[in-house]
Amino acid sequence: MDALDLSRWQFGITTVYHFIFVPITIGLSALVAGLQTAWVRTGKETYLRATRFWGKLFLINFAIGVVTGIVQEFQFGMNWSAYSRFVGDIFGAPLAIEGLLAFFLESTFLGLWIFGWDRLPKRVHLATIWIASIGTMMSAYFILAANSWMQHPVGWTMGDGRAELTSIGAVLTNSTTLVTFPHTITACFLTAGALLLAVSAWHLRRGNQDDVFRPSLRLGAWVVLIAGLGVLITGDLQARVMTEQQPMKMAAAEALYENTSSASFSIFTVGSLDGSEELYSVRIPSLLSFMATGSPSGEVEGINDLQASYQQEYGEGDYVPNVPVTYWSFRLMIGFGALAMVIAAAALWFTRGTRSPRSRWLWIAAVGTVAMPLLSNSFGWIFTEMGRQPWTVFGLFKTAESGSPSVSTGEAATGLIVLTVLYGILAVIEIGLFLKYASAGAPVIAPETDEADKPLAFAY
């Protein structure tokens, strides 16, 4: 592998790792805010204990997410300087707004929430977690706006060999952003709901704190189901926009080589190693045409015709992404998300009323639900980025031109090894902290005392 390949592996590893924490942070912040709202409105201690328990896990996840996210932006300057020069005028704008507005908002009000327990009035304190949650969603919007510009460049002009911003409004209202944001946010809620379901199932299996974890399990399961439906609907809208803007990505997602009307969707396919020949397949008739065009009889462009048209438009070259990776990442994204929804539906059914499942395997499946959305999110990101190749900015700038010319293969390999080891250490710390506090259970709330008798201590 050369320096470019190593840089791509480094960016892929660090981004997939970082993207484990982002959806949990966004989804869990809103669920914790919802539980605290229930406590403020009803005064029930169960909601307060649940708020403090899930709030502690949220803070651990948020801290590791911030640490791993900082590395992301350094990589643009270190390994992708040519890309940074080309898009810096545009890419920097939404990222700057994200840092100055969204991240400032979420970190400031999260700090007030952490240190504001028993110091701020209840409703003011409640407002801090809601504002922090809104900040996490705003942060997601601006980062997705930057990424969407790479998928569908708008609001720019070419000047002195680099893209220059002509309309920040066009960048922030990019049609790609408008369909990607709701899809990502619903996936975040699905991820956080699965976390509630899994941790609650672990405690209920052991008979721990039924008053806290039974409602949490059912809340998590309902969130997984509702958010999952949202993911399906928004994913359908996103597929049509993607087909319009990047038809090669949709063709590669199905390994469809020829233009086809009433195209079927293959649930499972065994093909040749280069992906060009199909040996065995299980298919749903007309589904791909419906996903791509909104019509069961619509025509979906194939890889061969698109390759020919791209060569005419952009010049000689290979414009076909890695078909096996794109094909399977698309299915694994859908499959793991659907599996989480099935387990959530089963959890709701078997815990209805005061019932408790007796099957050991059902409990194991419920605990394992936490991994399903995380895998689905990761494969979704891999599909989105790999399906755009060979472009970093679609139609404008190729990945082969984007690396840092001064970075040698040895330097790129060193960076890859150092960051992989560092992230491995962070993974051990994260898992250790998470298991320690998740297994400790919900805290016991001490009875209120006179203000003068309260010990001076932080909430966490």
Short mmCIF file of C-alpha atoms in Angstrom, two decimals:
data_model
loop_
_atom_site.label_atom_id
_atom_site.label_comp_id
_atom_site.label_asym_id
_atom_site.label_seq_id
_atom_site.Cartn_x
_atom_site.Cartn_y
_atom_site.Cartn_z
CA MET A 1 0.00 0.00 0.00
CA ASP A 2 1.17 3.54 -0.72
CA ALA A 3 0.71 6.68 1.42
CA LEU A 4 -2.72 7.39 -0.08
CA ASP A 5 -4.05 3.91 0.75
CA LEU A 6 -2.67 4.11 4.29
CA SER A 7 -4.23 7.57 4.76
CA ARG A 8 -7.57 6.21 3.60
CA TRP A 9 -7.34 3.31 6.06
CA GLN A 10 -6.43 5.74 8.86
CA PHE A 11 -9.34 8.05 8.10
CA GLY A 12 -11.73 5.11 7.78
CA ILE A 13 -10.66 3.52 11.09
CA THR A 14 -10.75 6.76 13.10
CA THR A 15 -14.06 7.88 11.59
CA VAL A 16 -15.87 4.57 12.10
CA TYR A 17 -14.55 4.52 15.67
CA HIS A 18 -15.67 8.10 16.34
CA PHE A 19 -19.06 7.39 14.75
CA ILE A 20 -19.76 4.80 17.46
CA PHE A 21 -20.13 7.58 20.04
CA VAL A 22 -21.89 10.31 18.03
CA PRO A 23 -25.28 8.58 17.55
CA ILE A 24 -25.40 7.48 21.20
CA THR A 25 -24.64 11.04 22.36
CA ILE A 26 -27.31 12.63 20.17
CA GLY A 27 -30.04 10.10 20.92
CA LEU A 28 -29.27 9.60 24.61
CA SER A 29 -29.16 13.35 25.36
CA ALA A 30 -32.79 13.70 24.23
CA LEU A 31 -33.92 10.55 26.08
CA VAL A 32 -32.25 11.73 29.31
CA ALA A 33 -33.94 15.12 28.84
CA GLY A 34 -37.27 13.32 28.36
CA LEU A 35 -36.81 11.28 31.56
CA GLN A 36 -35.89 14.40 33.53
CA THR A 37 -38.97 16.15 32.12
CA ALA A 38 -41.09 13.24 33.38
CA TRP A 39 -39.54 13.64 36.84
CA VAL A 40 -40.12 17.42 36.94
CA ARG A 41 -43.75 17.00 35.85
CA THR A 42 -44.67 14.02 38.07
CA GLY A 43 -42.19 14.19 40.95
CA LYS A 44 -41.75 10.39 40.79
CA GLU A 45 -38.39 9.29 42.17
CA THR A 46 -38.14 6.48 39.60
CA TYR A 47 -37.73 9.01 36.80
CA LEU A 48 -35.05 10.88 38.76
CA ARG A 49 -33.05 7.69 39.34
CA ALA A 50 -33.37 6.78 35.67
CA THR A 51 -32.27 10.29 34.66
CA ARG A 52 -29.15 10.09 36.81
CA PHE A 53 -28.28 6.55 35.69
CA TRP A 54 -28.63 7.14 31.94
CA GLY A 55 -27.17 10.63 32.32
CA LYS A 56 -23.96 9.18 33.72
CA LEU A 57 -23.58 6.79 30.76
CA PHE A 58 -24.34 9.70 28.42
CA LEU A 59 -21.51 11.78 29.93
CA ILE A 60 -18.96 8.94 29.61
CA ASN A 61 -19.92 8.50 25.96
CA PHE A 62 -19.84 12.26 25.31
CA ALA A 63 -16.31 12.62 26.76
CA ILE A 64 -14.83 9.81 24.64
CA GLY A 65 -16.67 11.13 21.59
CA VAL A 66 -15.09 14.58 21.98
CA VAL A 67 -11.59 13.12 22.36
CA THR A 68 -11.88 10.94 19.27
CA GLY A 69 -13.54 13.71 17.24
CA ILE A 70 -10.63 16.14 17.65
CA VAL A 71 -8.34 13.82 15.69
CA GLN A 72 -10.70 13.91 12.72
CA GLU A 73 -10.05 17.55 11.90
CA PHE A 74 -6.26 17.26 12.34
CA GLN A 75 -6.17 14.59 9.64
CA PHE A 76 -7.36 17.04 6.98
CA GLY A 77 -4.19 19.06 7.42
CA MET A 78 -1.83 16.13 7.99
CA ASN A 79 -2.80 13.53 5.40
CA TRP A 80 -5.21 15.41 3.11
CA SER A 81 -3.59 18.79 2.47
CA ALA A 82 -4.41 18.84 -1.27
CA TYR A 83 -8.05 18.18 -0.46
CA SER A 84 -7.98 20.86 2.26
CA ARG A 85 -6.59 23.44 -0.17
CA PHE A 86 -9.24 22.62 -2.75
CA VAL A 87 -12.30 22.69 -0.45
CA GLY A 88 -11.06 24.75 2.52
CA ASP A 89 -13.04 27.85 1.55
CA ILE A 90 -16.30 25.87 1.56
CA PHE A 91 -15.69 22.97 3.93
CA GLY A 92 -14.41 25.30 6.65
CA ALA A 93 -17.58 27.40 6.85
CA PRO A 94 -20.04 24.80 8.23
CA LEU A 95 -17.32 23.28 10.43
CA ALA A 96 -16.54 26.72 11.89
CA ILE A 97 -20.24 27.35 12.62
CA GLU A 98 -20.43 23.91 14.20
CA GLY A 99 -17.50 24.66 16.51
CA LEU A 100 -18.44 28.25 17.40
CA LEU A 101 -22.19 27.76 17.79
CA ALA A 102 -23.32 24.15 18.13
CA PHE A 103 -20.44 22.64 20.10
CA PHE A 104 -20.19 25.77 22.28
CA LEU A 105 -23.91 25.47 23.00
CA GLU A 106 -23.87 21.78 23.88
CA SER A 107 -20.68 21.88 25.97
CA THR A 108 -21.66 25.03 27.92
CA PHE A 109 -25.15 23.87 28.82
CA LEU A 110 -23.99 20.34 29.48
CA GLY A 111 -21.59 21.83 32.03
CA LEU A 112 -24.46 23.74 33.63
CA TRP A 113 -26.47 20.52 33.74
CA ILE A 114 -23.65 18.54 35.39
CA PHE A 115 -22.92 21.12 38.09
CA GLY A 116 -26.44 22.51 38.36
CA TRP A 117 -28.08 19.65 40.27
CA ASP A 118 -29.56 21.07 43.50
CA ARG A 119 -28.12 24.51 42.61
CA LEU A 120 -30.39 25.65 39.81
CA PRO A 121 -34.21 25.76 39.99
CA LYS A 122 -35.65 22.48 38.66
CA ARG A 123 -37.14 23.93 35.49
CA VAL A 124 -34.04 25.99 34.70
CA HIS A 125 -31.89 22.92 35.25
CA LEU A 126 -34.19 20.92 32.98
CA ALA A 127 -33.81 23.57 30.28
CA THR A 128 -30.02 23.11 30.30
CA ILE A 129 -30.18 19.44 29.23
CA TRP A 130 -32.72 20.23 26.51
CA ILE A 131 -30.50 23.04 25.13
CA ALA A 132 -27.48 20.72 25.27
CA SER A 133 -29.50 18.11 23.35
CA ILE A 134 -30.51 20.69 20.72
CA GLY A 135 -26.81 21.64 20.46
CA THR A 136 -25.85 18.03 19.65
CA MET A 137 -28.42 17.96 16.83
CA MET A 138 -27.24 21.31 15.48
CA SER A 139 -23.69 19.99 15.53
CA ALA A 140 -24.82 17.01 13.47
CA TYR A 141 -26.54 19.30 10.96
CA PHE A 142 -23.47 21.42 10.22
CA ILE A 143 -21.17 18.41 9.91
CA LEU A 144 -23.64 16.70 7.60
CA ALA A 145 -23.85 19.92 5.54
CA ALA A 146 -20.07 19.75 5.05
CA ASN A 147 -20.21 16.07 4.10
CA SER A 148 -23.22 16.63 1.82
CA TRP A 149 -21.25 19.20 -0.16
CA MET A 150 -18.79 16.40 -0.98
CA GLN A 151 -21.70 14.28 -2.18
CA HIS A 152 -23.45 17.08 -4.09
CA PRO A 153 -21.44 20.33 -4.47
CA VAL A 154 -23.58 23.50 -4.54
CA GLY A 155 -23.00 27.22 -3.87
CA TRP A 156 -19.46 27.32 -5.27
CA THR A 157 -17.38 28.57 -8.18
CA MET A 158 -13.93 27.61 -9.42
CA GLY A 159 -11.21 30.20 -8.81
CA ASP A 160 -7.42 29.84 -8.95
CA GLY A 161 -7.64 26.05 -9.10
CA ARG A 162 -9.81 25.68 -5.97
CA ALA A 163 -13.47 25.78 -5.06
CA GLU A 164 -14.65 29.11 -3.67
CA LEU A 165 -17.83 29.69 -1.69
CA THR A 166 -20.52 31.80 -3.37
CA SER A 167 -23.52 30.98 -1.14
CA ILE A 168 -23.38 29.60 2.41
CA GLY A 169 -27.18 29.47 2.26
CA ALA A 170 -27.01 27.05 -0.67
CA VAL A 171 -24.50 24.88 1.21
CA LEU A 172 -26.65 24.77 4.37
CA THR A 173 -29.87 24.03 2.43
CA ASN A 174 -28.31 21.48 0.09
CA SER A 175 -30.99 18.93 -0.86
CA THR A 176 -28.56 16.17 0.18
CA THR A 177 -28.33 17.66 3.68
CA LEU A 178 -32.10 18.02 3.98
CA VAL A 179 -32.66 14.29 3.42
CA THR A 180 -29.53 13.08 5.21
CA PHE A 181 -30.16 14.96 8.47
CA PRO A 182 -33.52 13.33 9.39
CA HIS A 183 -32.15 9.93 8.34
CA THR A 184 -29.13 10.36 10.62
CA ILE A 185 -31.11 11.74 13.57
CA THR A 186 -33.66 8.92 13.51
CA ALA A 187 -30.75 6.45 13.37
CA CYS A 188 -29.30 8.18 16.46
CA PHE A 189 -32.55 7.61 18.37
CA LEU A 190 -32.61 3.99 17.22
CA THR A 191 -29.08 3.56 18.57
CA ALA A 192 -29.84 5.18 21.94
CA GLY A 193 -33.08 3.20 22.28
CA ALA A 194 -31.17 -0.03 21.70
CA LEU A 195 -28.73 0.97 24.45
CA LEU A 196 -31.60 1.47 26.92
CA LEU A 197 -33.13 -1.85 25.91
CA ALA A 198 -29.86 -3.80 26.20
CA VAL A 199 -28.63 -2.43 29.55
CA SER A 200 -32.12 -2.68 31.08
CA ALA A 201 -32.42 -6.29 29.89
CA TRP A 202 -29.08 -7.11 31.55
CA HIS A 203 -30.34 -5.77 34.91
CA LEU A 204 -33.84 -7.28 34.67
CA ARG A 205 -32.37 -10.72 33.90
CA ARG A 206 -30.61 -10.45 37.28
CA GLY A 207 -33.65 -9.11 39.09
CA ASN A 208 -32.09 -5.68 39.68
CA GLN A 209 -34.20 -2.57 40.27
CA ASP A 210 -37.32 -3.60 38.35
CA ASP A 211 -38.95 -0.22 39.09
CA VAL A 212 -36.26 1.62 37.10
CA PHE A 213 -35.21 -0.82 34.39
CA ARG A 214 -38.56 -2.25 33.34
CA PRO A 215 -39.86 1.18 32.21
CA SER A 216 -36.45 1.90 30.67
CA LEU A 217 -36.52 -1.36 28.68
CA ARG A 218 -39.98 -0.63 27.30
CA LEU A 219 -39.06 3.00 26.57
CA GLY A 220 -35.96 1.84 24.70
CA ALA A 221 -37.94 -0.76 22.73
CA TRP A 222 -40.60 1.79 21.70
CA VAL A 223 -37.89 4.25 20.66
CA VAL A 224 -36.18 1.57 18.54
CA LEU A 225 -39.46 0.73 16.76
CA ILE A 226 -40.59 4.33 16.15
CA ALA A 227 -37.12 5.57 15.19
CA GLY A 228 -36.68 2.48 13.00
CA LEU A 229 -39.80 3.40 11.02
CA GLY A 230 -38.38 6.92 10.70
CA VAL A 231 -35.11 5.50 9.39
CA LEU A 232 -36.98 3.46 6.77
CA ILE A 233 -39.05 6.43 5.55
CA THR A 234 -36.16 8.90 5.46
CA GLY A 235 -33.88 6.27 3.94
CA ASP A 236 -36.36 5.82 1.10
CA LEU A 237 -36.33 9.58 0.43
CA GLN A 238 -32.55 9.65 0.62
CA ALA A 239 -32.24 6.77 -1.87
CA ARG A 240 -34.16 8.74 -4.51
CA VAL A 241 -32.05 11.86 -4.04
CA MET A 242 -28.91 9.72 -4.13
CA THR A 243 -30.03 8.03 -7.36
CA GLU A 244 -30.64 11.44 -8.93
CA GLN A 245 -27.28 12.88 -7.83
CA GLN A 246 -25.02 9.80 -7.78
CA PRO A 247 -26.64 7.08 -9.92
CA MET A 248 -23.41 5.06 -9.92
CA LYS A 249 -23.69 4.61 -6.13
CA MET A 250 -27.18 3.11 -6.44
CA ALA A 251 -26.09 0.89 -9.34
CA ALA A 252 -23.12 -0.37 -7.29
CA ALA A 253 -25.38 -0.93 -4.26
CA GLU A 254 -27.28 -3.51 -6.33
CA ALA A 255 -24.35 -4.60 -8.55
CA LEU A 256 -26.61 -3.69 -11.46
CA TYR A 257 -24.52 -3.62 -14.65
CA GLU A 258 -27.14 -2.90 -17.30
CA ASN A 259 -30.00 -0.35 -17.44
CA THR A 260 -33.07 -2.16 -16.11
CA SER A 261 -36.76 -1.33 -15.83
CA SER A 262 -38.79 -2.86 -12.97
CA ALA A 263 -35.45 -3.73 -11.37
CA SER A 264 -35.57 -6.22 -8.49
CA PHE A 265 -33.72 -5.86 -5.18
CA SER A 266 -31.51 -8.76 -4.17
CA ILE A 267 -31.62 -9.67 -0.49
CA PHE A 268 -28.72 -12.07 -0.94
CA THR A 269 -26.45 -12.73 -3.91
CA VAL A 270 -23.51 -15.01 -4.58
CA GLY A 271 -21.42 -13.77 -7.49
CA SER A 272 -18.00 -13.93 -9.08
CA LEU A 273 -15.05 -12.37 -7.22
CA ASP A 274 -15.08 -9.24 -9.40
CA GLY A 275 -18.82 -8.85 -8.76
CA SER A 276 -19.68 -8.81 -12.45
CA GLU A 277 -21.41 -12.21 -12.65
CA GLU A 278 -24.34 -13.43 -10.55
CA LEU A 279 -24.40 -17.12 -9.60
CA TYR A 280 -27.29 -17.25 -7.11
CA SER A 281 -29.68 -14.63 -5.78
CA VAL A 282 -32.83 -14.14 -3.67
CA ARG A 283 -34.79 -11.17 -5.03
CA ILE A 284 -37.81 -8.95 -4.36
CA PRO A 285 -39.37 -7.96 -7.72
CA SER A 286 -39.43 -4.22 -8.66
CA LEU A 287 -38.22 -3.07 -5.24
CA LEU A 288 -34.99 -1.48 -6.51
CA SER A 289 -36.91 0.55 -9.11
CA PHE A 290 -39.30 1.73 -6.39
CA MET A 291 -36.41 2.68 -4.07
CA ALA A 292 -34.55 4.52 -6.83
CA THR A 293 -37.36 6.21 -8.73
CA GLY A 294 -40.54 5.93 -6.64
CA SER A 295 -42.13 3.78 -9.36
CA PRO A 296 -42.11 -0.06 -9.47
CA SER A 297 -41.61 0.11 -13.25
CA GLY A 298 -38.98 2.88 -13.24
CA GLU A 299 -35.65 2.42 -15.05
CA VAL A 300 -32.45 2.19 -12.99
CA GLU A 301 -29.19 2.98 -14.80
CA GLY A 302 -26.55 0.24 -14.81
CA ILE A 303 -22.82 0.40 -14.08
CA ASN A 304 -21.70 -0.17 -17.69
CA ASP A 305 -23.78 2.66 -19.17
CA LEU A 306 -22.86 5.02 -16.35
CA GLN A 307 -19.15 4.23 -16.77
CA ALA A 308 -19.41 5.11 -20.46
CA SER A 309 -21.29 8.36 -19.79
CA TYR A 310 -18.83 9.38 -17.01
CA GLN A 311 -15.89 8.82 -19.37
CA GLN A 312 -17.53 11.16 -21.86
CA GLU A 313 -18.17 13.79 -19.18
CA TYR A 314 -15.03 13.53 -17.03
CA GLY A 315 -12.47 11.87 -19.34
CA GLU A 316 -10.83 8.45 -19.40
CA GLY A 317 -10.72 6.59 -16.09
CA ASP A 318 -12.42 4.01 -13.87
CA TYR A 319 -15.51 5.53 -12.22
CA VAL A 320 -16.83 2.29 -10.71
CA PRO A 321 -16.54 2.01 -6.89
CA ASN A 322 -15.65 -1.26 -5.18
CA VAL A 323 -18.84 -3.16 -6.02
CA PRO A 324 -18.65 -6.02 -3.42
CA VAL A 325 -17.96 -3.53 -0.58
CA THR A 326 -20.76 -1.22 -1.71
CA TYR A 327 -23.20 -4.10 -2.27
CA TRP A 328 -22.67 -5.78 1.11
CA SER A 329 -22.33 -2.61 3.22
CA PHE A 330 -25.73 -1.49 1.87
CA ARG A 331 -27.37 -4.77 2.92
CA LEU A 332 -25.63 -4.99 6.28
CA MET A 333 -26.74 -1.41 7.03
CA ILE A 334 -30.36 -2.35 6.38
CA GLY A 335 -30.14 -5.83 7.91
CA PHE A 336 -28.70 -4.89 11.31
CA GLY A 337 -31.19 -2.01 11.69
CA ALA A 338 -34.11 -4.31 10.84
CA LEU A 339 -32.84 -6.97 13.27
CA ALA A 340 -32.81 -4.39 16.09
CA MET A 341 -36.45 -3.56 15.31
CA VAL A 342 -37.45 -7.25 15.39
CA ILE A 343 -35.82 -7.76 18.80
CA ALA A 344 -37.44 -4.55 20.12
CA ALA A 345 -40.88 -5.75 18.98
CA ALA A 346 -40.27 -9.12 20.70
CA ALA A 347 -39.14 -7.35 23.89
CA LEU A 348 -42.35 -5.29 23.98
CA TRP A 349 -44.50 -8.38 23.43
CA PHE A 350 -42.82 -10.56 26.06
CA THR A 351 -42.77 -7.80 28.72
CA ARG A 352 -46.38 -6.63 28.24
CA GLY A 353 -48.28 -6.15 31.46
CA THR A 354 -46.20 -7.60 34.28
CA ARG A 355 -44.81 -10.48 32.20
CA SER A 356 -41.15 -11.40 32.14
CA PRO A 357 -39.52 -13.60 29.44
CA ARG A 358 -38.27 -17.00 30.56
CA SER A 359 -36.21 -17.75 27.50
CA ARG A 360 -32.48 -17.28 28.11
CA TRP A 361 -31.94 -16.69 24.40
CA LEU A 362 -34.43 -13.84 24.33
CA TRP A 363 -32.52 -12.09 27.12
CA ILE A 364 -29.24 -12.66 25.27
CA ALA A 365 -30.78 -11.21 22.09
CA ALA A 366 -32.07 -8.19 24.02
CA VAL A 367 -28.63 -7.48 25.50
CA GLY A 368 -27.05 -7.96 22.07
CA THR A 369 -29.37 -5.36 20.53
CA VAL A 370 -26.92 -2.62 21.49
CA ALA A 371 -24.50 -3.79 18.77
CA MET A 372 -27.08 -3.85 15.94
CA PRO A 373 -27.51 -0.09 15.32
CA LEU A 374 -23.79 0.53 15.87
CA LEU A 375 -22.96 -1.95 13.10
CA SER A 376 -25.75 -0.55 10.93
CA ASN A 377 -24.42 3.01 11.35
CA SER A 378 -20.87 1.95 10.53
CA PHE A 379 -21.84 0.05 7.40
CA GLY A 380 -24.06 2.98 6.38
CA TRP A 381 -21.09 5.34 6.58
CA ILE A 382 -18.84 2.89 4.68
CA PHE A 383 -21.50 2.59 1.96
CA THR A 384 -21.92 6.37 1.69
CA GLU A 385 -18.21 7.08 1.37
CA MET A 386 -17.07 4.04 -0.63
CA GLY A 387 -19.98 4.38 -3.05
CA ARG A 388 -18.77 7.89 -3.98
CA GLN A 389 -15.33 6.72 -5.11
CA PRO A 390 -13.21 7.61 -7.04
CA TRP A 391 -14.28 11.10 -5.91
CA THR A 392 -13.72 12.97 -2.66
CA VAL A 393 -15.92 15.76 -4.07
CA PHE A 394 -18.28 14.18 -6.56
CA GLY A 395 -17.57 15.28 -10.13
CA LEU A 396 -14.92 17.81 -9.06
CA PHE A 397 -12.01 16.32 -7.16
CA LYS A 398 -10.71 12.75 -7.10
CA THR A 399 -9.42 10.84 -4.09
CA ALA A 400 -6.15 10.16 -5.92
CA GLU A 401 -5.50 13.94 -6.03
CA SER A 402 -6.49 14.62 -2.41
CA GLY A 403 -3.57 13.33 -0.33
CA SER A 404 -0.64 15.28 1.13
CA PRO A 405 2.25 15.10 -1.39
CA SER A 406 4.85 15.58 1.35
CA VAL A 407 3.68 12.62 3.47
CA SER A 408 5.75 9.50 2.78
CA THR A 409 4.53 5.93 3.00
CA GLY A 410 6.51 5.42 6.21
CA GLU A 411 4.99 8.52 7.82
CA ALA A 412 1.48 7.49 6.81
CA ALA A 413 2.10 3.98 8.19
CA THR A 414 3.40 5.43 11.47
CA GLY A 415 0.32 7.64 11.83
CA LEU A 416 -1.97 4.69 11.11
CA ILE A 417 -0.26 2.46 13.70
CA VAL A 418 -0.10 5.18 16.40
CA LEU A 419 -3.74 6.18 16.04
CA THR A 420 -4.95 2.57 15.88
CA VAL A 421 -3.08 1.73 19.10
CA LEU A 422 -4.27 4.96 20.76
CA TYR A 423 -7.88 4.30 19.80
CA GLY A 424 -7.52 0.73 21.03
CA ILE A 425 -6.45 2.08 24.45
CA LEU A 426 -9.39 4.49 24.43
CA ALA A 427 -11.69 1.57 23.61
CA VAL A 428 -10.48 -0.33 26.67
CA ILE A 429 -11.03 2.77 28.85
CA GLU A 430 -14.47 3.42 27.38
CA ILE A 431 -15.67 -0.17 27.73
CA GLY A 432 -14.26 -0.41 31.26
CA LEU A 433 -15.96 2.79 32.43
CA PHE A 434 -19.19 1.94 30.66
CA LEU A 435 -19.42 -1.57 32.12
CA LYS A 436 -18.50 -0.32 35.61
CA TYR A 437 -21.21 2.34 35.77
CA ALA A 438 -23.80 0.40 33.74
CA SER A 439 -23.54 -2.63 36.04
CA ALA A 440 -23.69 -0.46 39.19
CA GLY A 441 -27.36 0.23 38.57
CA ALA A 442 -29.45 3.30 39.28
CA PRO A 443 -28.39 5.42 42.28
CA VAL A 444 -30.34 5.60 45.50
CA ILE A 445 -31.67 9.12 45.99
CA ALA A 446 -30.95 10.54 49.43
CA PRO A 447 -33.86 12.31 51.14
CA GLU A 448 -33.80 16.08 50.88
CA THR A 449 -32.15 17.91 53.78
CA ASP A 450 -31.94 21.50 54.86
CA GLU A 451 -29.75 23.63 52.59
CA ALA A 452 -27.18 24.22 55.36
CA ASP A 453 -26.76 20.48 55.92
CA LYS A 454 -26.09 19.59 52.29
CA PRO A 455 -22.55 18.37 51.57
CA LEU A 456 -20.57 20.38 49.00
CA ALA A 457 -20.18 17.86 46.17
CA PHE A 458 -20.66 17.57 42.43
CA ALA A 459 -23.54 15.55 41.02
CA TYR A 460 -21.11 13.17 39.29
#
